[in-house]
Amino acid sequence: MTRMPIVKALNTSLRKALETDPKVLIMGEDVGKLGGVFRVTDGLQKDFGEDRVIDTPLAESGIVGTAIGLALRGYRPVVEIQFDGFVYPAYDQIVTQLAKMHARALGKVKLPVVIRIPYAGGIGAVEHHSESPEAYFAHTAGLKVVTPANASDAYWMLQQAIATDDPVIFFEPKARYYDKGEVSTEAIPDPLHKARVVAEGTDLTLAAYGPMVRVALEVAAAAAEDGRGIEVVDLRSLSPVDFDTLQASVEKTGRLVVTHEAPVFLGMGSEIAARISERCFYHLEAPVLRVGGFHAPYPPSRLEDEYLPDLDRVLDAVDRALAF
Amino acid sequence: MTVDSTAGAGKAPRAAKKAAPRTRAKAKAPRTATTAAAPELVQLLTPEGERVEHPDYSIDLSPQELRGLYRDMVLTRRFDGEAAALQRQGELGLWASLLGQEAAQIGSGRALRDDDYVFPTYREHGVAWCRGVDPLNLLGMFRGVNHGGWDPNQNNFHLYTIVIGSQTLHATGYAMGAQMDGTDSAVIAYFGDGASSQGDVNEAFTFAAVYNAPVIFFCQNNQWAISEPTEKQTRVPLYQRAAGFGFPGVRVDGNDVLAVMAVTRAALERARTGQGPMLIEAFTYRMGAHTTSDDPTRYRHDDEREAWALKDPISRLRTYLADNGLADEEFLADIDAESDRMAKRVREGVRNMPDPETLAIFDNVYADGHALVDEERAAFAEYQASFADAAAGEGH
Ligand SMILES: Cc1ncc(C[n+]2csc(CCOP(=O)(O)OP(=O)(O)O)c2C)c(N)n1
Ligand SMILES: [Mg+2]
């Protein structure tokens, strides 16, 4: 067990993948000497060479498109998109090609491409550096979408994503890069697409993922002081979603609040609310409530504290759900 | 005027030939592609401040105009330095310095007419200055109070664009419109060496060529895209890209304000007279970090920077002005005083820049309104008010 921040856990995981599988490649802008703008790939080019840790031209469509070609040739590219807002030039390649190619080839080809995307806000950045575009990808059949919330999951989920024979969009909560946690490289990890109950409670289920897990745990702690037991579920995987774990929790608590930074309208919370309403109709004591971003562009950084769902806003929804 | 898109073709493509090795041996991108060879670099003022002639480009400026260019560059550099200082003091979240690129920006910016239109990246503070955009307005997005903060149509200076390369297409479309309207206005799109790799930029070249649009593609090749040197983007000098699209390209000494102005004027004249687009590669250097978040010591050597410091755009013009009796002590002192005043105004202006109202989050999302935005705004206002009510309640 070693205590390390998420950014180091990711770096360690990439190093391990490069060591164990000669087909693993890292591609992206500034991933070489610089080690990426967040230093996730720090030192990897020095140790594994420019052929395996590749500084690409500044063209996201090119990066993903060539990663597809490399995957067709038997490689396992791990692509870095520098920031959430810069994945869109690659969106066409991801949605029209990467996601569908296995099906079109009647299963004859596999596309083991991992696309790492630092996402979400809270770092005081300029436009396009704070967005949460996960729903666009979860909405696309053929892609798997996951997001770790702690160092151990960062390490293991990246290992598992790289080992997956399908394309995986790997969202990294950039505002949590320096959150530290214990990482055991010997442990037997949970399956990649399994949700996890990270705090137990009997009064209400609070589902969160990525950067919002920390907030959800703060909510549970605050509610506990008022004598309310909040069960926090870290979804971890956004496609597929582990509805069984959620269902079990909601059958126990009878209430569900879902929170994410992404806009509420047609966000992950919408699908979760619909599914849980179908599965747990007779157990629900209140409608499923969602807390998230607004139907507005991510605001300039001086407003992001107001825009982002925080302890107060989630507690407000918890109160409303409990008051039903 | 002969602006031949294949100029230098006889000498340059050595690098291009090497790019397709017959063996499977690892092909190394030759550094000569974009640096040492420097074919056909248009220069009118040497780094030593000496006026030289070029067969295709000339310029004849009055003493006052020359002094004006000097003043623009000095004030722009001062503004840039002030903004960097404000970032260090926590007043700005980020700053993208243009240090070293003053001549590329002032030379091109001052070649424009008021009715021309500019599509900048995020680093065109010098061009903004030429357009008359209040420097304070540039700082709003770097402080985090807005995403742009000026009316693009007031100075024909579009908002800064952060997504690399996008604006080149907007510029092309705008130019297509200007042409359809029967005006002789031109459009200039700024972008970087890194941006030249983006699909959008290459599509902009295609559209501009096909529609013969009056757009100038102004590439500031500052040798770096964050940590990646230009060799990671191209194996031919960037200006030569234009030939394949069917319009001329030229490489100019980007630290020579006179040459940049001459070349930009020529390109604008072509555009105005229906001869279509042109690519200008201003060969320059990013003297500072990519932005205040960047640490260039991780990827480049100081000696490169030192070599470029000898080609400084401002000192060569100062030498020229001094040697020719065009600038005396008083002139230089006046500019210093003006710089100080401007810097003070910027400092105070930034410190007093108010944070936006929270509900501004919901402003201007749509031109014609939207029910969901209205609903969310109302709900959020109510939510916020509940805290005020609670606070008031506690007071009783
Ligand atoms: C589509 C997109 N991808 C990545 C980025 C992140 N990024 C910001 S600036 C930059 C390098 C740009 O280099 P260049 O075009 O040479 O312009 P310079 O910064 O040197 O002026 C990168 C990769 C971005 N802003 N947009
Ligand atoms: Mg550059």
Short mmCIF file of C-alpha atoms in Angstrom, two decimals, chain A residues 28-37 39 42-43 45 50-51 54-62 82 85-86 89 124-129 264-265 293-304 306-307 310-314 316, chain B residues 26 28 90-94 141-147 160 162-164 194-199 225-228 232-233 293-295 298-300 353 355-363 365-366 370 372-373 376 380 383-384 386-387:
data_model
loop_
_atom_site.label_atom_id
_atom_site.label_comp_id
_atom_site.label_asym_id
_atom_site.label_seq_id
_atom_site.Cartn_x
_atom_site.Cartn_y
_atom_site.Cartn_z
CA GLY A 28 -1.37 12.96 -27.17
CA GLU A 29 -0.37 16.60 -27.15
CA ASP A 30 2.55 17.41 -24.85
CA VAL A 31 2.58 13.93 -23.27
CA GLY A 32 6.31 13.48 -23.92
CA LYS A 33 8.93 15.75 -22.44
CA LEU A 34 6.38 17.86 -20.65
CA GLY A 35 4.63 14.81 -19.24
CA GLY A 36 1.24 16.25 -20.12
CA VAL A 37 -0.11 19.53 -18.81
CA ARG A 39 2.01 15.53 -15.56
CA ASP A 42 5.56 12.41 -16.42
CA GLY A 43 8.78 10.54 -17.11
CA GLN A 45 8.73 9.09 -22.62
CA GLU A 50 9.36 8.39 -28.34
CA ASP A 51 7.87 5.41 -30.19
CA ILE A 54 4.13 9.85 -28.66
CA ASP A 55 3.91 13.63 -28.85
CA THR A 56 1.36 14.00 -31.64
CA PRO A 57 0.60 16.91 -33.92
CA LEU A 58 -2.00 19.30 -32.54
CA ALA A 59 -5.06 17.59 -34.03
CA GLU A 60 -7.51 15.63 -31.92
CA SER A 61 -9.31 14.06 -34.85
CA GLY A 62 -5.93 12.93 -36.09
CA GLN A 82 -5.61 17.65 -23.05
CA GLY A 85 -13.41 20.99 -24.17
CA PHE A 86 -10.91 19.80 -26.77
CA PRO A 89 -12.56 17.81 -32.93
CA GLY A 124 -10.42 28.44 -11.99
CA ALA A 125 -9.65 27.93 -15.66
CA VAL A 126 -10.67 29.77 -18.80
CA GLU A 127 -13.37 28.57 -21.19
CA HIS A 128 -13.36 24.94 -22.46
CA HIS A 129 -11.25 23.68 -19.56
CA VAL A 264 -29.12 18.18 -15.47
CA PHE A 265 -31.09 18.29 -18.71
CA GLY A 293 -25.20 22.03 -13.88
CA PHE A 294 -27.59 24.35 -15.65
CA HIS A 295 -28.78 24.66 -19.21
CA ALA A 296 -26.18 27.35 -19.77
CA PRO A 297 -22.56 27.38 -20.89
CA TYR A 298 -20.06 26.62 -18.15
CA PRO A 299 -19.58 30.07 -16.64
CA PRO A 300 -16.44 32.18 -16.29
CA SER A 301 -14.37 30.97 -13.37
CA ARG A 302 -15.45 33.68 -10.95
CA LEU A 303 -18.93 32.16 -11.07
CA GLU A 304 -18.03 28.52 -10.99
CA GLU A 306 -22.04 29.22 -7.69
CA TYR A 307 -22.56 27.09 -10.79
CA ASP A 310 -21.88 22.01 -3.76
CA LEU A 311 -22.64 20.81 -0.26
CA ASP A 312 -25.51 23.26 0.18
CA ARG A 313 -27.19 22.55 -3.11
CA VAL A 314 -27.02 18.80 -2.68
CA ASP A 316 -31.10 21.21 -0.29
CA LYS B 26 13.33 5.32 -37.94
CA LYS B 28 13.86 11.51 -37.83
CA GLY B 90 -3.54 36.63 -8.18
CA GLU B 91 -5.60 39.24 -10.02
CA LEU B 92 -5.76 37.10 -13.17
CA GLY B 93 -6.22 33.36 -13.33
CA LEU B 94 -4.02 32.98 -16.36
CA MET B 141 -11.57 36.39 -19.60
CA PHE B 142 -8.15 35.92 -18.02
CA ARG B 143 -9.55 37.15 -14.73
CA GLY B 144 -12.54 34.89 -15.08
CA VAL B 145 -15.32 37.48 -15.12
CA ASN B 146 -16.43 36.74 -18.68
CA HIS B 147 -15.66 34.64 -21.74
CA TYR B 160 -10.44 35.41 -28.56
CA ILE B 162 -9.23 29.12 -27.37
CA VAL B 163 -10.18 26.01 -29.33
CA ILE B 164 -7.18 25.73 -31.59
CA GLY B 194 0.57 24.11 -33.72
CA ALA B 195 -2.81 25.09 -35.10
CA SER B 196 -1.58 24.39 -38.62
CA SER B 197 -2.12 20.69 -37.88
CA GLN B 198 -5.81 21.04 -37.09
CA GLY B 199 -8.39 19.83 -39.56
CA ALA B 225 3.00 24.66 -29.41
CA ILE B 226 3.22 24.41 -25.64
CA SER B 227 6.05 21.82 -25.38
CA GLU B 228 6.09 20.64 -28.96
CA LYS B 232 6.21 17.82 -34.52
CA GLN B 233 3.69 19.54 -36.77
CA SER B 293 0.60 27.74 -16.12
CA ASP B 294 3.49 26.43 -18.18
CA ASP B 295 7.06 25.56 -17.21
CA ARG B 298 10.95 21.06 -18.79
CA TYR B 299 11.27 20.99 -22.56
CA ARG B 300 13.50 23.68 -24.05
CA MET B 353 -13.18 44.87 -12.03
CA ASP B 355 -17.29 39.97 -10.26
CA PRO B 356 -20.38 39.24 -12.32
CA GLU B 357 -23.77 38.74 -10.71
CA THR B 358 -24.48 35.08 -10.09
CA LEU B 359 -27.59 35.09 -12.22
CA ALA B 360 -25.49 36.25 -15.18
CA ILE B 361 -24.88 32.51 -15.62
CA PHE B 362 -28.26 32.45 -17.36
CA ASP B 363 -27.80 35.58 -19.47
CA VAL B 365 -27.74 31.74 -23.55
CA TYR B 366 -30.22 32.28 -26.36
CA HIS B 370 -35.68 29.52 -23.75
CA LEU B 372 -35.76 25.79 -19.54
CA VAL B 373 -33.24 28.56 -18.95
CA GLU B 376 -33.69 27.19 -13.97
CA PHE B 380 -31.84 29.24 -8.67
CA TYR B 383 -32.73 28.90 -3.89
CA GLN B 384 -30.31 31.76 -3.32
CA SER B 386 -33.69 31.09 0.74
CA PHE B 387 -30.26 31.73 2.28
#
